[in-house]
Amino acid sequence: MPESKRRSQRVWSAEAASGLPVYDLLGQERQAHDALNLLNQSRRLWSQMVAGCFSRLFNGLSCQMDYAPFHIRMLSEVAEQRHLVWVQALNQRGHQAWLSIQAGQLYRLAILFFGGSPLQQDQAVTARTATETEQRLLLRLAQHQIDILSDFLGEPDDRWQLTLVGSEALPLQSAWLCSEGTLLLGEHDSQFSIWWPFGAKEPLALDGPAPVRVGEQLCAALPAVPVRLRVILSEFTLSLGELQQLQAGDLLPLEMAEPAPALVGHQSCFTGRLAERNGALVYQVASLTPARRETRNDD
């Protein structure tokens, strides 16, 4: 469809409208973008700090930790994966973070923790329940990672309480900032997945029921919504015949409105007058519109 015809349409079909960009009214995309930048800027130093903690935890064993760049992902993408052990982290503000690892990899980490060496057949150990010893080890590994990340994000007092949970406890309708971390202990590697909330706000809901406090979110987001302000300095009326007879070089008398209204859309917001400041022409706000004053007086 030609662009000119597309713009002249008053009603768009659902198929055509599906390709239109969505305005980020609540600022969720900006929030996610800022959080991603902050996390990815600190992930290398975070990796080094975590590696140092893990090296001491595993009795000085050669240790390297590498986190991939954070990206936006939903827990529903991995909720049905078998043999994952999940840790839920909850802080005093009610925000959540998540960490997961394969049960077989946790088993091998437990062997390394006690100074053993995993055998080749240990690589196939997946369909088993983590023992209490393995669960305690996982909670320590997760606590180190989450606490160090909180410190890097400027939230050192934001302590997290960790619990092992099943996949049925995962919030499937929300998106998170996700990174895959690879832990290399000697010749053995293990992979963690960490799921981090969007900063100080709740995780981004991509579908499902609307947030309960959507009104509060809208009120908080409204001051950042851009609007187009029009200042009307002069208006006059011409007949169609006069309009047709206009030629280049003709002069139209301008009668400056005093005070001149300023509009957002068709709504008058305030009035003002032309003034000069530092050799430049400026618009000086004089007063609120009469309609707004009357509304205030009626209140």
mmCIF file of C-alpha atoms in Angstrom:
data_model
loop_
_atom_site.group_PDB
_atom_site.id
_atom_site.type_symbol
_atom_site.label_atom_id
_atom_site.label_comp_id
_atom_site.label_asym_id
_atom_site.label_seq_id
_atom_site.Cartn_x
_atom_site.Cartn_y
_atom_site.Cartn_z
ATOM 1 C CA MET A 1 0.000 0.000 0.000
ATOM 2 C CA PRO A 2 1.394 3.464 -0.921
ATOM 3 C CA GLU A 3 2.564 5.521 2.047
ATOM 4 C CA SER A 4 0.313 8.461 1.111
ATOM 5 C CA LYS A 5 -2.792 6.265 1.099
ATOM 6 C CA ARG A 6 -1.727 4.597 4.337
ATOM 7 C CA ARG A 7 -1.490 7.965 6.099
ATOM 8 C CA SER A 8 -4.919 9.067 4.857
ATOM 9 C CA GLN A 9 -6.667 6.068 6.399
ATOM 10 C CA ARG A 10 -8.838 6.752 9.420
ATOM 11 C CA VAL A 11 -9.398 3.085 10.328
ATOM 12 C CA TRP A 12 -6.613 0.520 10.131
ATOM 13 C CA SER A 13 -7.096 -3.220 9.917
ATOM 14 C CA ALA A 14 -5.639 -5.369 12.706
ATOM 15 C CA GLU A 15 -3.131 -6.857 10.265
ATOM 16 C CA ALA A 16 -1.893 -3.424 9.173
ATOM 17 C CA ALA A 17 -1.848 -2.055 12.721
ATOM 18 C CA SER A 18 0.201 -4.978 14.032
ATOM 19 C CA GLY A 19 3.298 -3.553 12.345
ATOM 20 C CA LEU A 20 3.014 -0.114 13.926
ATOM 21 C CA PRO A 21 5.541 0.862 16.602
ATOM 22 C CA VAL A 22 4.168 0.811 20.153
ATOM 23 C CA TYR A 23 4.737 3.931 22.249
ATOM 24 C CA ASP A 24 6.544 3.167 25.514
ATOM 25 C CA LEU A 25 4.024 5.084 27.664
ATOM 26 C CA LEU A 26 5.079 3.556 30.992
ATOM 27 C CA GLY A 27 8.783 3.818 30.149
ATOM 28 C CA GLN A 28 9.293 0.057 30.492
ATOM 29 C CA GLU A 29 11.488 -0.251 27.399
ATOM 30 C CA ARG A 30 13.653 2.658 28.570
ATOM 31 C CA GLN A 31 13.876 1.046 31.987
ATOM 32 C CA ALA A 32 14.940 -2.294 30.492
ATOM 33 C CA HIS A 33 17.506 -0.588 28.241
ATOM 34 C CA ASP A 34 19.045 1.339 31.164
ATOM 35 C CA ALA A 35 19.146 -1.772 33.355
ATOM 36 C CA LEU A 36 20.792 -3.817 30.604
ATOM 37 C CA ASN A 37 23.489 -1.182 30.104
ATOM 38 C CA LEU A 38 24.194 -0.990 33.824
ATOM 39 C CA LEU A 39 24.457 -4.757 34.219
ATOM 40 C CA ASN A 40 26.609 -5.318 31.145
ATOM 41 C CA GLN A 41 29.005 -2.521 32.088
ATOM 42 C CA SER A 42 29.813 -4.276 35.378
ATOM 43 C CA ARG A 43 29.581 -7.947 34.359
ATOM 44 C CA ARG A 44 33.320 -8.470 33.708
ATOM 45 C CA LEU A 45 34.347 -7.121 37.097
ATOM 46 C CA TRP A 46 31.431 -9.013 38.616
ATOM 47 C CA SER A 47 32.756 -12.200 36.966
ATOM 48 C CA GLN A 48 36.192 -11.632 38.526
ATOM 49 C CA MET A 49 34.774 -11.029 41.999
ATOM 50 C CA VAL A 50 32.594 -14.138 41.828
ATOM 51 C CA ALA A 51 35.554 -16.211 40.584
ATOM 52 C CA GLY A 52 37.603 -15.062 43.584
ATOM 53 C CA CYS A 53 34.857 -16.115 46.018
ATOM 54 C CA PHE A 54 34.407 -19.472 44.302
ATOM 55 C CA SER A 55 38.151 -20.160 44.309
ATOM 56 C CA ARG A 56 38.239 -19.766 48.100
ATOM 57 C CA LEU A 57 35.066 -21.823 48.461
ATOM 58 C CA PHE A 58 36.605 -24.677 46.438
ATOM 59 C CA ASN A 59 39.825 -24.692 48.496
ATOM 60 C CA GLY A 60 41.964 -22.654 46.110
ATOM 61 C CA LEU A 61 41.074 -24.654 43.008
ATOM 62 C CA SER A 62 41.828 -22.807 39.769
ATOM 63 C CA CYS A 63 38.608 -20.936 39.005
ATOM 64 C CA GLN A 64 37.320 -18.813 36.152
ATOM 65 C CA MET A 65 33.832 -17.287 35.845
ATOM 66 C CA ASP A 66 32.443 -15.709 32.704
ATOM 67 C CA TYR A 67 28.970 -14.183 32.369
ATOM 68 C CA ALA A 68 27.483 -13.659 28.936
ATOM 69 C CA PRO A 69 25.872 -10.245 28.217
ATOM 70 C CA PHE A 70 22.468 -9.830 29.823
ATOM 71 C CA HIS A 71 19.441 -9.948 27.534
ATOM 72 C CA ILE A 72 15.673 -9.843 27.986
ATOM 73 C CA ARG A 73 14.092 -13.268 28.341
ATOM 74 C CA MET A 74 11.020 -14.943 29.813
ATOM 75 C CA LEU A 75 11.159 -17.759 32.347
ATOM 76 C CA SER A 76 8.439 -19.575 30.401
ATOM 77 C CA GLU A 77 11.084 -20.372 27.749
ATOM 78 C CA VAL A 78 12.928 -22.702 30.138
ATOM 79 C CA ALA A 79 10.280 -23.641 32.718
ATOM 80 C CA GLU A 80 9.630 -27.012 31.078
ATOM 81 C CA GLN A 81 13.284 -27.991 30.818
ATOM 82 C CA ARG A 82 13.904 -31.120 32.845
ATOM 83 C CA HIS A 83 16.562 -31.629 35.527
ATOM 84 C CA LEU A 84 16.944 -27.926 36.393
ATOM 85 C CA VAL A 85 17.377 -26.974 40.058
ATOM 86 C CA TRP A 86 15.886 -23.549 40.832
ATOM 87 C CA VAL A 87 16.774 -20.980 43.499
ATOM 88 C CA GLN A 88 14.429 -18.092 44.297
ATOM 89 C CA ALA A 89 15.953 -14.933 45.780
ATOM 90 C CA LEU A 90 13.664 -12.474 47.576
ATOM 91 C CA ASN A 91 14.681 -9.153 49.132
ATOM 92 C CA GLN A 92 13.002 -6.997 51.753
ATOM 93 C CA ARG A 93 11.315 -4.871 49.066
ATOM 94 C CA GLY A 94 9.573 -7.892 47.590
ATOM 95 C CA HIS A 95 11.683 -8.054 44.401
ATOM 96 C CA GLN A 96 12.718 -11.432 43.057
ATOM 97 C CA ALA A 97 15.714 -12.892 41.258
ATOM 98 C CA TRP A 98 16.227 -16.454 40.055
ATOM 99 C CA LEU A 99 19.126 -18.829 39.475
ATOM 100 C CA SER A 100 19.180 -22.298 37.921
ATOM 101 C CA ILE A 101 21.651 -25.098 37.204
ATOM 102 C CA GLN A 102 21.433 -28.612 35.815
ATOM 103 C CA ALA A 103 21.153 -31.269 38.535
ATOM 104 C CA GLY A 104 24.059 -33.240 37.014
ATOM 105 C CA GLN A 105 26.332 -30.206 37.054
ATOM 106 C CA LEU A 106 25.430 -29.506 40.684
ATOM 107 C CA TYR A 107 26.380 -33.112 41.505
ATOM 108 C CA ARG A 108 29.820 -32.649 39.934
ATOM 109 C CA LEU A 109 30.338 -29.352 41.771
ATOM 110 C CA ALA A 110 29.614 -31.132 45.059
ATOM 111 C CA ILE A 111 32.320 -33.725 44.252
ATOM 112 C CA LEU A 112 34.815 -30.930 43.509
ATOM 113 C CA PHE A 113 33.802 -29.107 46.682
ATOM 114 C CA PHE A 114 34.789 -32.115 48.792
ATOM 115 C CA GLY A 115 38.086 -32.484 46.961
ATOM 116 C CA GLY A 116 37.110 -35.327 44.657
ATOM 117 C CA SER A 117 37.404 -35.629 40.911
ATOM 118 C CA PRO A 118 34.298 -36.343 38.820
ATOM 119 C CA LEU A 119 34.553 -39.494 36.726
ATOM 120 C CA GLN A 120 33.610 -39.725 33.066
ATOM 121 C CA GLN A 121 30.366 -41.533 33.872
ATOM 122 C CA ASP A 122 29.378 -38.632 36.113
ATOM 123 C CA GLN A 123 28.697 -36.588 32.971
ATOM 124 C CA ALA A 124 25.492 -38.599 32.434
ATOM 125 C CA VAL A 125 24.102 -37.961 35.913
ATOM 126 C CA THR A 126 20.979 -35.870 35.335
ATOM 127 C CA ALA A 127 17.803 -37.695 36.404
ATOM 128 C CA ARG A 128 18.319 -37.429 40.147
ATOM 129 C CA THR A 129 17.170 -35.295 43.046
ATOM 130 C CA ALA A 130 19.741 -33.009 44.622
ATOM 131 C CA THR A 131 20.811 -34.130 48.078
ATOM 132 C CA GLU A 132 20.676 -31.803 51.090
ATOM 133 C CA THR A 133 24.447 -31.297 50.834
ATOM 134 C CA GLU A 134 24.171 -30.305 47.169
ATOM 135 C CA GLN A 135 21.268 -27.967 47.942
ATOM 136 C CA ARG A 136 23.260 -26.186 50.659
ATOM 137 C CA LEU A 137 26.187 -25.806 48.258
ATOM 138 C CA LEU A 138 23.929 -24.368 45.572
ATOM 139 C CA LEU A 139 22.473 -21.838 48.018
ATOM 140 C CA ARG A 140 26.001 -20.678 48.913
ATOM 141 C CA LEU A 141 26.981 -20.385 45.250
ATOM 142 C CA ALA A 142 23.811 -18.450 44.444
ATOM 143 C CA GLN A 143 24.157 -16.177 47.498
ATOM 144 C CA HIS A 144 27.672 -15.127 46.448
ATOM 145 C CA GLN A 145 26.573 -14.287 42.909
ATOM 146 C CA ILE A 146 23.457 -12.326 43.841
ATOM 147 C CA ASP A 147 24.997 -10.420 46.762
ATOM 148 C CA ILE A 148 28.040 -9.342 44.712
ATOM 149 C CA LEU A 149 25.777 -8.220 41.857
ATOM 150 C CA SER A 150 23.665 -6.167 44.285
ATOM 151 C CA ASP A 151 26.813 -4.470 45.563
ATOM 152 C CA PHE A 152 27.899 -3.588 42.023
ATOM 153 C CA LEU A 153 24.491 -2.076 41.306
ATOM 154 C CA GLY A 154 24.775 0.261 44.295
ATOM 155 C CA GLU A 155 22.400 -1.685 46.539
ATOM 156 C CA PRO A 156 24.731 -3.083 49.226
ATOM 157 C CA ASP A 157 21.975 -3.119 51.866
ATOM 158 C CA ASP A 158 19.555 -4.968 49.613
ATOM 159 C CA ARG A 159 20.045 -8.413 51.154
ATOM 160 C CA TRP A 160 18.445 -11.441 49.539
ATOM 161 C CA GLN A 161 16.871 -14.493 51.166
ATOM 162 C CA LEU A 162 17.340 -17.640 49.065
ATOM 163 C CA THR A 163 15.094 -20.700 48.825
ATOM 164 C CA LEU A 164 15.090 -23.777 46.602
ATOM 165 C CA VAL A 165 11.811 -24.061 44.695
ATOM 166 C CA GLY A 166 10.230 -26.143 41.949
ATOM 167 C CA SER A 167 9.536 -24.919 38.431
ATOM 168 C CA GLU A 168 5.842 -24.503 39.306
ATOM 169 C CA ALA A 169 6.787 -21.425 41.385
ATOM 170 C CA LEU A 170 8.263 -19.532 38.411
ATOM 171 C CA PRO A 171 6.498 -16.297 37.308
ATOM 172 C CA LEU A 172 5.909 -17.233 33.683
ATOM 173 C CA GLN A 173 4.163 -14.017 32.570
ATOM 174 C CA SER A 174 7.091 -11.674 33.199
ATOM 175 C CA ALA A 175 10.312 -10.891 31.367
ATOM 176 C CA TRP A 176 13.666 -10.663 33.122
ATOM 177 C CA LEU A 177 17.262 -9.658 32.482
ATOM 178 C CA CYS A 178 18.999 -12.976 31.937
ATOM 179 C CA SER A 179 22.656 -14.006 31.718
ATOM 180 C CA GLU A 180 24.311 -17.395 31.378
ATOM 181 C CA GLY A 181 27.419 -17.808 33.522
ATOM 182 C CA THR A 182 30.084 -20.456 32.841
ATOM 183 C CA LEU A 183 32.119 -21.614 35.834
ATOM 184 C CA LEU A 184 35.405 -23.352 35.006
ATOM 185 C CA LEU A 185 36.926 -25.250 37.943
ATOM 186 C CA GLY A 186 40.129 -26.910 36.823
ATOM 187 C CA GLU A 187 39.082 -28.891 33.764
ATOM 188 C CA HIS A 188 35.393 -29.039 34.683
ATOM 189 C CA ASP A 189 32.825 -26.480 33.567
ATOM 190 C CA SER A 190 29.296 -25.763 34.809
ATOM 191 C CA GLN A 191 26.640 -23.334 33.647
ATOM 192 C CA PHE A 192 24.400 -21.114 35.752
ATOM 193 C CA SER A 193 21.477 -19.037 34.508
ATOM 194 C CA ILE A 194 20.694 -15.912 36.507
ATOM 195 C CA TRP A 195 17.496 -13.915 36.079
ATOM 196 C CA TRP A 196 17.557 -10.353 37.392
ATOM 197 C CA PRO A 197 14.657 -7.877 37.871
ATOM 198 C CA PHE A 198 14.398 -4.568 36.010
ATOM 199 C CA GLY A 199 16.096 -2.378 38.584
ATOM 200 C CA ALA A 200 13.955 -0.876 41.331
ATOM 201 C CA LYS A 201 10.664 -1.568 39.561
ATOM 202 C CA GLU A 202 8.729 -4.752 39.025
ATOM 203 C CA PRO A 203 9.663 -7.120 36.152
ATOM 204 C CA LEU A 204 8.247 -6.228 32.767
ATOM 205 C CA ALA A 205 4.926 -8.000 32.120
ATOM 206 C CA LEU A 206 4.679 -8.894 28.446
ATOM 207 C CA ASP A 207 1.236 -10.459 28.581
ATOM 208 C CA GLY A 208 -1.314 -11.741 31.061
ATOM 209 C CA PRO A 209 -3.440 -9.588 33.406
ATOM 210 C CA ALA A 210 -2.785 -5.860 33.638
ATOM 211 C CA PRO A 211 -0.738 -4.652 36.630
ATOM 212 C CA VAL A 212 -2.803 -3.818 39.669
ATOM 213 C CA ARG A 213 -1.195 -0.368 40.050
ATOM 214 C CA VAL A 214 -1.337 0.615 36.396
ATOM 215 C CA GLY A 215 -2.987 3.945 37.324
ATOM 216 C CA GLU A 216 -0.074 4.842 39.579
ATOM 217 C CA GLN A 217 2.390 3.836 36.860
ATOM 218 C CA LEU A 218 0.606 6.023 34.321
ATOM 219 C CA CYS A 219 0.607 9.009 36.684
ATOM 220 C CA ALA A 220 4.330 8.570 37.285
ATOM 221 C CA ALA A 221 5.044 8.255 33.546
ATOM 222 C CA LEU A 222 2.878 11.153 32.323
ATOM 223 C CA PRO A 223 5.357 13.985 33.130
ATOM 224 C CA ALA A 224 7.835 12.435 30.656
ATOM 225 C CA VAL A 225 5.330 12.181 27.772
ATOM 226 C CA PRO A 226 6.362 14.655 25.000
ATOM 227 C CA VAL A 227 3.674 17.004 23.625
ATOM 228 C CA ARG A 228 3.672 19.483 20.725
ATOM 229 C CA LEU A 229 3.022 23.073 21.799
ATOM 230 C CA ARG A 230 1.659 25.572 19.240
ATOM 231 C CA VAL A 231 1.763 29.327 19.850
ATOM 232 C CA ILE A 232 -0.800 31.217 17.718
ATOM 233 C CA LEU A 233 0.437 34.733 17.028
ATOM 234 C CA SER A 234 -2.088 35.783 14.372
ATOM 235 C CA GLU A 235 -5.221 34.480 12.617
ATOM 236 C CA PHE A 236 -7.361 36.002 9.847
ATOM 237 C CA THR A 237 -9.977 34.896 7.356
ATOM 238 C CA LEU A 238 -9.751 34.739 3.538
ATOM 239 C CA SER A 239 -12.381 33.723 1.014
ATOM 240 C CA LEU A 240 -11.564 30.883 -1.374
ATOM 241 C CA GLY A 241 -11.473 33.405 -4.223
ATOM 242 C CA GLU A 242 -8.925 35.571 -2.415
ATOM 243 C CA LEU A 243 -6.885 32.475 -1.585
ATOM 244 C CA GLN A 244 -6.823 31.431 -5.245
ATOM 245 C CA GLN A 245 -5.596 34.864 -6.347
ATOM 246 C CA LEU A 246 -2.562 34.907 -4.041
ATOM 247 C CA GLN A 247 0.791 35.135 -5.812
ATOM 248 C CA ALA A 248 4.397 35.057 -4.724
ATOM 249 C CA GLY A 249 5.332 38.434 -3.236
ATOM 250 C CA ASP A 250 1.812 39.337 -2.030
ATOM 251 C CA LEU A 251 1.606 40.769 1.463
ATOM 252 C CA LEU A 252 -0.823 39.632 4.163
ATOM 253 C CA PRO A 253 -1.311 41.980 7.135
ATOM 254 C CA LEU A 254 -0.620 40.290 10.458
ATOM 255 C CA GLU A 255 -2.556 41.432 13.487
ATOM 256 C CA MET A 256 -0.651 40.125 16.478
ATOM 257 C CA ALA A 257 -2.871 38.540 19.099
ATOM 258 C CA GLU A 258 -2.340 39.963 22.558
ATOM 259 C CA PRO A 259 -2.142 37.867 24.616
ATOM 260 C CA ALA A 260 -1.244 34.996 22.255
ATOM 261 C CA PRO A 261 -2.615 31.550 23.218
ATOM 262 C CA ALA A 262 -0.494 28.395 23.417
ATOM 263 C CA LEU A 263 -2.204 25.108 22.547
ATOM 264 C CA VAL A 264 -1.542 21.414 22.966
ATOM 265 C CA GLY A 265 -3.676 19.819 20.287
ATOM 266 C CA HIS A 266 -6.897 21.858 20.369
ATOM 267 C CA GLN A 267 -6.679 22.603 24.090
ATOM 268 C CA SER A 268 -5.482 26.051 25.165
ATOM 269 C CA CYS A 269 -3.007 25.744 28.042
ATOM 270 C CA PHE A 270 -1.915 29.314 28.765
ATOM 271 C CA THR A 271 -1.473 32.738 27.181
ATOM 272 C CA GLY A 272 1.586 34.898 26.728
ATOM 273 C CA ARG A 273 3.184 37.726 24.837
ATOM 274 C CA LEU A 274 6.166 38.249 22.560
ATOM 275 C CA ALA A 275 9.276 39.625 24.217
ATOM 276 C CA GLU A 276 12.949 40.092 23.459
ATOM 277 C CA ARG A 277 15.787 38.539 25.419
ATOM 278 C CA ASN A 278 19.462 38.836 24.488
ATOM 279 C CA GLY A 279 18.515 39.901 20.987
ATOM 280 C CA ALA A 280 16.251 36.894 20.424
ATOM 281 C CA LEU A 281 12.465 36.792 20.114
ATOM 282 C CA VAL A 282 10.894 34.772 22.941
ATOM 283 C CA TYR A 283 7.428 33.862 24.162
ATOM 284 C CA GLN A 284 6.744 34.945 27.744
ATOM 285 C CA VAL A 285 3.988 33.076 29.600
ATOM 286 C CA ALA A 286 1.566 35.620 30.997
ATOM 287 C CA SER A 287 -1.254 33.648 32.617
ATOM 288 C CA LEU A 288 -3.247 30.467 32.648
ATOM 289 C CA THR A 289 -6.178 30.249 30.269
ATOM 290 C CA PRO A 290 -9.535 31.590 31.529
ATOM 291 C CA ALA A 291 -10.982 28.075 31.381
ATOM 292 C CA ARG A 292 -8.333 26.796 33.754
ATOM 293 C CA ARG A 293 -8.803 29.745 36.119
ATOM 294 C CA GLU A 294 -12.573 29.219 36.142
ATOM 295 C CA THR A 295 -12.045 25.541 36.932
ATOM 296 C CA ARG A 296 -9.866 26.433 39.854
ATOM 297 C CA ASN A 297 -12.359 29.011 41.128
ATOM 298 C CA ASP A 298 -15.197 26.498 40.909
ATOM 299 C CA ASP A 299 -13.175 24.084 43.036
#
